[in-house]
Amino acid sequence: IAEGQAMDMEFENRQDVTEEEYLEMIKRKTAQLFSCSAFLGGLVANAEDKYLELLKEFGLNLGIAFQVIDDILGLTADEKELGKPVYSDIREGKKTILVIKALSSASEGERKIILEGLGSKDQEKIVKAAEVIKSLSLDYAYSIAEKYYEKAITALSSIGGNEIAGKALKYLAEFTIKRRK
C-alpha cells in the first residue's frame, strides 16, 4: 500500500504516466485492501486454498473497479455527495485513468487546457480542465470499471458455497460499480 501511495505521489510530477502504471498503482494501493479483506474473510471461514485465491482475485478486481469509480465521482459528483471538494484530484495534479486517457486523445488545445488545470489553484482553469477531461474520457473510464467489475463477479461465481455470503459479496460489488458517493 505504501508503494502504491508513493507511486501516486510521484505521478503528480509527471505528464507521461501510462494506463498500465496507473493500474499497477491502484492495484498496490486501493485494490490490495479489498483483496486482503476478501481473503481474510475466507480464511476466517476456513475456505479451501483454491477459494482463498478466488476471493483474493475477487477483491483485487473489485478494488480496481472501486478506484476507477471513485476517480469518476471526483469529476462528476456533487460535493455534498462526494464528501470532499469536487475536482480535488485535478487540483492536486493526480493522474487518474480519466486524465491519462484524456491526455492521450486530446488535441493540442485540449491538452494545454488539461495541463494548465492540473495542480492549479485557479478554479476557472480547474473547471475548464475537468470539462475537457470528462468529454474525452468519461465513457472510457466507465468501461474500465465495468471490465474489472465483471472480472470480480466471474471470480466470485467460481466459488459457489455459502449462498448468503455470495449474495452479499455480489451486492457489495454491484453497489461499488453503481455508487454515487
mmCIF file of N, CA, C and O in Angstrom, residues 62-128:
data_model
loop_
_atom_site.group_PDB
_atom_site.id
_atom_site.type_symbol
_atom_site.label_atom_id
_atom_site.label_comp_id
_atom_site.label_asym_id
_atom_site.label_seq_id
_atom_site.Cartn_x
_atom_site.Cartn_y
_atom_site.Cartn_z
ATOM 1 N N LEU A 62 -12.407 -6.011 -7.708
ATOM 2 C CA LEU A 62 -13.409 -5.090 -7.160
ATOM 3 C C LEU A 62 -12.736 -3.798 -6.697
ATOM 4 O O LEU A 62 -13.263 -2.702 -6.902
ATOM 5 N N GLY A 63 -11.551 -3.913 -6.108
ATOM 6 C CA GLY A 63 -10.824 -2.722 -5.665
ATOM 7 C C GLY A 63 -10.433 -1.816 -6.816
ATOM 8 O O GLY A 63 -10.483 -0.583 -6.703
ATOM 9 N N ILE A 64 -10.053 -2.413 -7.934
ATOM 10 C CA ILE A 64 -9.717 -1.612 -9.119
ATOM 11 C C ILE A 64 -10.972 -0.896 -9.626
ATOM 12 O O ILE A 64 -10.937 0.309 -9.896
ATOM 13 N N ALA A 65 -12.074 -1.641 -9.737
ATOM 14 C CA ALA A 65 -13.336 -1.025 -10.180
ATOM 15 C C ALA A 65 -13.739 0.104 -9.236
ATOM 16 O O ALA A 65 -14.147 1.185 -9.673
ATOM 17 N N PHE A 66 -13.612 -0.130 -7.932
ATOM 18 C CA PHE A 66 -13.949 0.880 -6.933
ATOM 19 C C PHE A 66 -13.146 2.156 -7.151
ATOM 20 O O PHE A 66 -13.693 3.262 -7.136
ATOM 21 N N GLN A 67 -11.832 2.015 -7.349
ATOM 22 C CA GLN A 67 -10.975 3.198 -7.501
ATOM 23 C C GLN A 67 -11.299 3.971 -8.773
ATOM 24 O O GLN A 67 -11.305 5.204 -8.771
ATOM 25 N N VAL A 68 -11.574 3.261 -9.857
ATOM 26 C CA VAL A 68 -11.930 3.945 -11.110
ATOM 27 C C VAL A 68 -13.226 4.720 -10.915
ATOM 28 O O VAL A 68 -13.330 5.884 -11.324
ATOM 29 N N ILE A 69 -14.213 4.095 -10.264
ATOM 30 C CA ILE A 69 -15.475 4.794 -9.988
ATOM 31 C C ILE A 69 -15.221 5.990 -9.073
ATOM 32 O O ILE A 69 -15.782 7.074 -9.272
ATOM 33 N N ASP A 70 -14.354 5.833 -8.098
ATOM 34 C CA ASP A 70 -14.007 6.938 -7.202
ATOM 35 C C ASP A 70 -13.405 8.097 -7.988
ATOM 36 O O ASP A 70 -13.727 9.261 -7.742
ATOM 37 N N ASP A 71 -12.541 7.782 -8.948
ATOM 38 C CA ASP A 71 -11.943 8.818 -9.797
ATOM 39 C C ASP A 71 -13.015 9.519 -10.638
ATOM 40 O O ASP A 71 -12.975 10.738 -10.816
ATOM 41 N N ILE A 72 -13.960 8.744 -11.152
ATOM 42 C CA ILE A 72 -15.065 9.317 -11.933
ATOM 43 C C ILE A 72 -15.894 10.257 -11.056
ATOM 44 O O ILE A 72 -16.206 11.381 -11.455
ATOM 45 N N LEU A 73 -16.231 9.787 -9.861
ATOM 46 C CA LEU A 73 -17.036 10.609 -8.955
ATOM 47 C C LEU A 73 -16.320 11.897 -8.572
ATOM 48 O O LEU A 73 -16.972 12.922 -8.333
ATOM 49 N N GLY A 74 -15.005 11.860 -8.551
ATOM 50 C CA GLY A 74 -14.234 13.068 -8.263
ATOM 51 C C GLY A 74 -14.436 14.161 -9.299
ATOM 52 O O GLY A 74 -14.164 15.329 -9.042
ATOM 53 N N LEU A 75 -14.945 13.776 -10.471
ATOM 54 C CA LEU A 75 -15.230 14.755 -11.538
ATOM 55 C C LEU A 75 -16.723 14.990 -11.758
ATOM 56 O O LEU A 75 -17.099 15.988 -12.355
ATOM 57 N N THR A 76 -17.556 14.065 -11.305
ATOM 58 C CA THR A 76 -18.972 14.160 -11.668
ATOM 59 C C THR A 76 -19.927 14.336 -10.495
ATOM 60 O O THR A 76 -21.049 14.768 -10.689
ATOM 61 N N ALA A 77 -19.491 13.981 -9.300
ATOM 62 C CA ALA A 77 -20.402 14.003 -8.148
ATOM 63 C C ALA A 77 -20.576 15.412 -7.600
ATOM 64 O O ALA A 77 -19.735 16.282 -7.783
ATOM 65 N N ASP A 78 -21.662 15.583 -6.931
ATOM 66 C CA ASP A 78 -21.945 16.789 -6.177
ATOM 67 C C ASP A 78 -21.029 16.774 -4.938
ATOM 68 O O ASP A 78 -20.795 15.723 -4.353
ATOM 69 N N GLU A 79 -20.516 17.915 -4.555
ATOM 70 C CA GLU A 79 -19.569 17.999 -3.436
ATOM 71 C C GLU A 79 -20.151 17.427 -2.145
ATOM 72 O O GLU A 79 -19.452 16.779 -1.369
ATOM 73 N N LYS A 80 -21.446 17.630 -1.936
ATOM 74 C CA LYS A 80 -22.113 17.101 -0.746
ATOM 75 C C LYS A 80 -22.122 15.578 -0.779
ATOM 76 O O LYS A 80 -21.873 14.910 0.221
ATOM 77 N N GLU A 81 -22.421 15.015 -1.936
ATOM 78 C CA GLU A 81 -22.437 13.564 -2.105
ATOM 79 C C GLU A 81 -21.038 12.985 -1.958
ATOM 80 O O GLU A 81 -20.843 11.938 -1.355
ATOM 81 N N LEU A 82 -20.074 13.663 -2.531
ATOM 82 C CA LEU A 82 -18.698 13.171 -2.588
ATOM 83 C C LEU A 82 -18.033 13.174 -1.222
ATOM 84 O O LEU A 82 -17.237 12.296 -0.911
ATOM 85 N N GLY A 83 -18.349 14.166 -0.410
ATOM 86 C CA GLY A 83 -17.742 14.252 0.913
ATOM 87 C C GLY A 83 -16.356 14.884 0.896
ATOM 88 O O GLY A 83 -15.644 14.872 1.896
ATOM 89 N N LYS A 84 -15.958 15.404 -0.245
ATOM 90 C CA LYS A 84 -14.690 16.132 -0.362
ATOM 91 C C LYS A 84 -14.865 17.134 -1.487
ATOM 92 O O LYS A 84 -15.811 17.026 -2.269
ATOM 93 N N PRO A 85 -13.974 18.107 -1.578
ATOM 94 C CA PRO A 85 -14.133 19.107 -2.638
ATOM 95 C C PRO A 85 -14.112 18.468 -4.029
ATOM 96 O O PRO A 85 -13.266 17.620 -4.321
ATOM 97 N N VAL A 86 -15.078 18.847 -4.854
ATOM 98 C CA VAL A 86 -15.116 18.359 -6.220
ATOM 99 C C VAL A 86 -13.881 18.866 -6.957
ATOM 100 O O VAL A 86 -13.354 19.923 -6.623
ATOM 101 N N TYR A 87 -13.365 18.073 -7.866
ATOM 102 C CA TYR A 87 -12.168 18.380 -8.659
ATOM 103 C C TYR A 87 -10.877 18.384 -7.833
ATOM 104 O O TYR A 87 -9.861 18.899 -8.280
ATOM 105 N N SER A 88 -10.920 17.829 -6.632
ATOM 106 C CA SER A 88 -9.707 17.832 -5.800
ATOM 107 C C SER A 88 -8.567 17.051 -6.458
ATOM 108 O O SER A 88 -7.398 17.406 -6.293
ATOM 109 N N ASP A 89 -8.897 15.998 -7.231
ATOM 110 C CA ASP A 89 -7.843 15.251 -7.923
ATOM 111 C C ASP A 89 -7.122 16.131 -8.947
ATOM 112 O O ASP A 89 -5.908 16.043 -9.096
ATOM 113 N N ILE A 90 -7.876 16.972 -9.642
ATOM 114 C CA ILE A 90 -7.267 17.881 -10.620
ATOM 115 C C ILE A 90 -6.423 18.929 -9.896
ATOM 116 O O ILE A 90 -5.284 19.188 -10.276
ATOM 117 N N ARG A 91 -6.986 19.480 -8.842
ATOM 118 C CA ARG A 91 -6.276 20.495 -8.056
ATOM 119 C C ARG A 91 -4.943 19.937 -7.540
ATOM 120 O O ARG A 91 -3.946 20.643 -7.479
ATOM 121 N N GLU A 92 -4.945 18.654 -7.160
ATOM 122 C CA GLU A 92 -3.742 18.023 -6.629
ATOM 123 C C GLU A 92 -2.823 17.469 -7.725
ATOM 124 O O GLU A 92 -1.747 16.962 -7.429
ATOM 125 N N GLY A 93 -3.254 17.569 -8.980
ATOM 126 C CA GLY A 93 -2.434 17.084 -10.089
ATOM 127 C C GLY A 93 -2.405 15.574 -10.220
ATOM 128 O O GLY A 93 -1.471 15.009 -10.785
ATOM 129 N N LYS A 94 -3.434 14.901 -9.700
ATOM 130 C CA LYS A 94 -3.490 13.432 -9.746
ATOM 131 C C LYS A 94 -3.648 12.944 -11.185
ATOM 132 O O LYS A 94 -4.401 13.513 -11.963
ATOM 133 N N LYS A 95 -2.942 11.863 -11.491
ATOM 134 C CA LYS A 95 -3.046 11.256 -12.821
ATOM 135 C C LYS A 95 -3.983 10.046 -12.717
ATOM 136 O O LYS A 95 -3.562 8.910 -12.552
ATOM 137 N N THR A 96 -5.262 10.333 -12.790
ATOM 138 C CA THR A 96 -6.276 9.283 -12.756
ATOM 139 C C THR A 96 -6.414 8.679 -14.150
ATOM 140 O O THR A 96 -5.878 9.219 -15.123
ATOM 141 N N ILE A 97 -7.167 7.606 -14.245
ATOM 142 C CA ILE A 97 -7.406 6.984 -15.550
ATOM 143 C C ILE A 97 -8.052 7.995 -16.503
ATOM 144 O O ILE A 97 -7.760 7.998 -17.700
ATOM 145 N N LEU A 98 -8.891 8.877 -15.975
ATOM 146 C CA LEU A 98 -9.549 9.878 -16.805
ATOM 147 C C LEU A 98 -8.546 10.866 -17.386
ATOM 148 O O LEU A 98 -8.609 11.204 -18.567
ATOM 149 N N VAL A 99 -7.623 11.308 -16.558
ATOM 150 C CA VAL A 99 -6.603 12.267 -17.010
ATOM 151 C C VAL A 99 -5.688 11.605 -18.033
ATOM 152 O O VAL A 99 -5.378 12.190 -19.079
ATOM 153 N N ILE A 100 -5.274 10.385 -17.738
ATOM 154 C CA ILE A 100 -4.363 9.670 -18.642
ATOM 155 C C ILE A 100 -5.009 9.478 -20.011
ATOM 156 O O ILE A 100 -4.391 9.759 -21.045
ATOM 157 N N LYS A 101 -6.256 9.029 -20.023
ATOM 158 C CA LYS A 101 -6.968 8.813 -21.294
ATOM 159 C C LYS A 101 -7.178 10.148 -22.014
ATOM 160 O O LYS A 101 -6.972 10.238 -23.230
ATOM 161 N N ALA A 102 -7.584 11.167 -21.289
ATOM 162 C CA ALA A 102 -7.824 12.475 -21.914
ATOM 163 C C ALA A 102 -6.545 13.027 -22.534
ATOM 164 O O ALA A 102 -6.566 13.513 -23.671
ATOM 165 N N LEU A 103 -5.445 12.943 -21.817
ATOM 166 C CA LEU A 103 -4.175 13.444 -22.354
ATOM 167 C C LEU A 103 -3.742 12.676 -23.600
ATOM 168 O O LEU A 103 -3.161 13.251 -24.516
ATOM 169 N N SER A 104 -4.056 11.390 -23.641
ATOM 170 C CA SER A 104 -3.628 10.578 -24.794
ATOM 171 C C SER A 104 -4.467 10.831 -26.039
ATOM 172 O O SER A 104 -4.024 10.566 -27.145
ATOM 173 N N SER A 105 -5.676 11.359 -25.861
ATOM 174 C CA SER A 105 -6.540 11.575 -27.027
ATOM 175 C C SER A 105 -6.858 13.052 -27.291
ATOM 176 O O SER A 105 -7.593 13.369 -28.220
ATOM 177 N N ALA A 106 -6.295 13.940 -26.504
ATOM 178 C CA ALA A 106 -6.591 15.373 -26.620
ATOM 179 C C ALA A 106 -5.894 16.012 -27.817
ATOM 180 O O ALA A 106 -4.807 15.600 -28.211
ATOM 181 N N SER A 107 -6.552 17.026 -28.347
ATOM 182 C CA SER A 107 -5.895 17.870 -29.348
ATOM 183 C C SER A 107 -4.860 18.724 -28.612
ATOM 184 O O SER A 107 -4.826 18.734 -27.380
ATOM 185 N N GLU A 108 -4.055 19.452 -29.331
ATOM 186 C CA GLU A 108 -3.046 20.303 -28.699
ATOM 187 C C GLU A 108 -3.708 21.317 -27.766
ATOM 188 O O GLU A 108 -3.237 21.540 -26.654
ATOM 189 N N GLY A 109 -4.799 21.934 -28.225
ATOM 190 C CA GLY A 109 -5.506 22.927 -27.418
ATOM 191 C C GLY A 109 -6.113 22.315 -26.158
ATOM 192 O O GLY A 109 -6.029 22.894 -25.070
ATOM 193 N N GLU A 110 -6.726 21.141 -26.312
ATOM 194 C CA GLU A 110 -7.322 20.456 -25.155
ATOM 195 C C GLU A 110 -6.249 20.031 -24.162
ATOM 196 O O GLU A 110 -6.423 20.167 -22.949
ATOM 197 N N ARG A 111 -5.146 19.554 -24.695
ATOM 198 C CA ARG A 111 -4.029 19.129 -23.838
ATOM 199 C C ARG A 111 -3.521 20.308 -23.006
ATOM 200 O O ARG A 111 -3.240 20.173 -21.820
ATOM 201 N N LYS A 112 -3.425 21.470 -23.634
ATOM 202 C CA LYS A 112 -2.958 22.672 -22.939
ATOM 203 C C LYS A 112 -3.917 23.028 -21.792
ATOM 204 O O LYS A 112 -3.482 23.339 -20.681
ATOM 205 N N ILE A 113 -5.221 22.939 -22.048
ATOM 206 C CA ILE A 113 -6.226 23.246 -21.017
ATOM 207 C C ILE A 113 -6.092 22.272 -19.850
ATOM 208 O O ILE A 113 -6.126 22.674 -18.679
ATOM 209 N N ILE A 114 -5.934 20.977 -20.163
ATOM 210 C CA ILE A 114 -5.806 19.964 -19.113
ATOM 211 C C ILE A 114 -4.565 20.230 -18.271
ATOM 212 O O ILE A 114 -4.631 20.267 -17.036
ATOM 213 N N LEU A 115 -3.439 20.439 -18.930
ATOM 214 C CA LEU A 115 -2.176 20.636 -18.208
ATOM 215 C C LEU A 115 -2.179 21.926 -17.391
ATOM 216 O O LEU A 115 -1.574 21.978 -16.314
ATOM 217 N N GLU A 116 -2.861 22.959 -17.877
ATOM 218 C CA GLU A 116 -2.957 24.209 -17.104
ATOM 219 C C GLU A 116 -3.805 24.013 -15.854
ATOM 220 O O GLU A 116 -3.582 24.659 -14.835
ATOM 221 N N GLY A 117 -4.797 23.129 -15.932
ATOM 222 C CA GLY A 117 -5.673 22.882 -14.784
ATOM 223 C C GLY A 117 -5.073 21.957 -13.743
ATOM 224 O O GLY A 117 -5.308 22.114 -12.543
ATOM 225 N N LEU A 118 -4.285 20.980 -14.185
ATOM 226 C CA LEU A 118 -3.693 20.008 -13.253
ATOM 227 C C LEU A 118 -2.732 20.693 -12.291
ATOM 228 O O LEU A 118 -1.784 21.348 -12.704
ATOM 229 N N GLY A 119 -2.996 20.544 -11.010
ATOM 230 C CA GLY A 119 -2.129 21.132 -9.993
ATOM 231 C C GLY A 119 -2.329 22.621 -9.796
ATOM 232 O O GLY A 119 -1.600 23.250 -9.035
ATOM 233 N N SER A 120 -3.336 23.191 -10.457
ATOM 234 C CA SER A 120 -3.575 24.631 -10.372
ATOM 235 C C SER A 120 -4.403 24.984 -9.133
ATOM 236 O O SER A 120 -5.145 24.162 -8.607
ATOM 237 N N LYS A 121 -4.289 26.215 -8.708
ATOM 238 C CA LYS A 121 -5.134 26.742 -7.631
ATOM 239 C C LYS A 121 -6.239 27.631 -8.222
ATOM 240 O O LYS A 121 -7.126 28.068 -7.511
ATOM 241 N N ASP A 122 -6.155 27.880 -9.534
ATOM 242 C CA ASP A 122 -7.116 28.722 -10.242
ATOM 243 C C ASP A 122 -8.365 27.907 -10.571
ATOM 244 O O ASP A 122 -8.334 27.015 -11.421
ATOM 245 N N GLN A 123 -9.474 28.198 -9.877
ATOM 246 C CA GLN A 123 -10.698 27.415 -10.018
ATOM 247 C C GLN A 123 -11.212 27.403 -11.458
ATOM 248 O O GLN A 123 -11.722 26.391 -11.928
ATOM 249 N N GLU A 124 -11.064 28.496 -12.175
ATOM 250 C CA GLU A 124 -11.523 28.557 -13.562
ATOM 251 C C GLU A 124 -10.748 27.566 -14.436
ATOM 252 O O GLU A 124 -11.335 26.851 -15.250
ATOM 253 N N LYS A 125 -9.432 27.511 -14.261
ATOM 254 C CA LYS A 125 -8.615 26.564 -15.030
ATOM 255 C C LYS A 125 -8.950 25.119 -14.656
ATOM 256 O O LYS A 125 -8.975 24.237 -15.513
ATOM 257 N N ILE A 126 -9.215 24.883 -13.384
ATOM 258 C CA ILE A 126 -9.562 23.541 -12.904
ATOM 259 C C ILE A 126 -10.884 23.083 -13.530
ATOM 260 O O ILE A 126 -10.987 21.957 -14.023
ATOM 261 N N VAL A 127 -11.880 23.959 -13.534
ATOM 262 C CA VAL A 127 -13.197 23.627 -14.102
ATOM 263 C C VAL A 127 -13.079 23.366 -15.605
ATOM 264 O O VAL A 127 -13.654 22.396 -16.114
ATOM 265 N N LYS A 128 -12.333 24.204 -16.314
ATOM 266 C CA LYS A 128 -12.144 24.000 -17.754
ATOM 267 C C LYS A 128 -11.465 22.659 -18.022
ATOM 268 O O LYS A 128 -11.861 21.917 -18.919
#
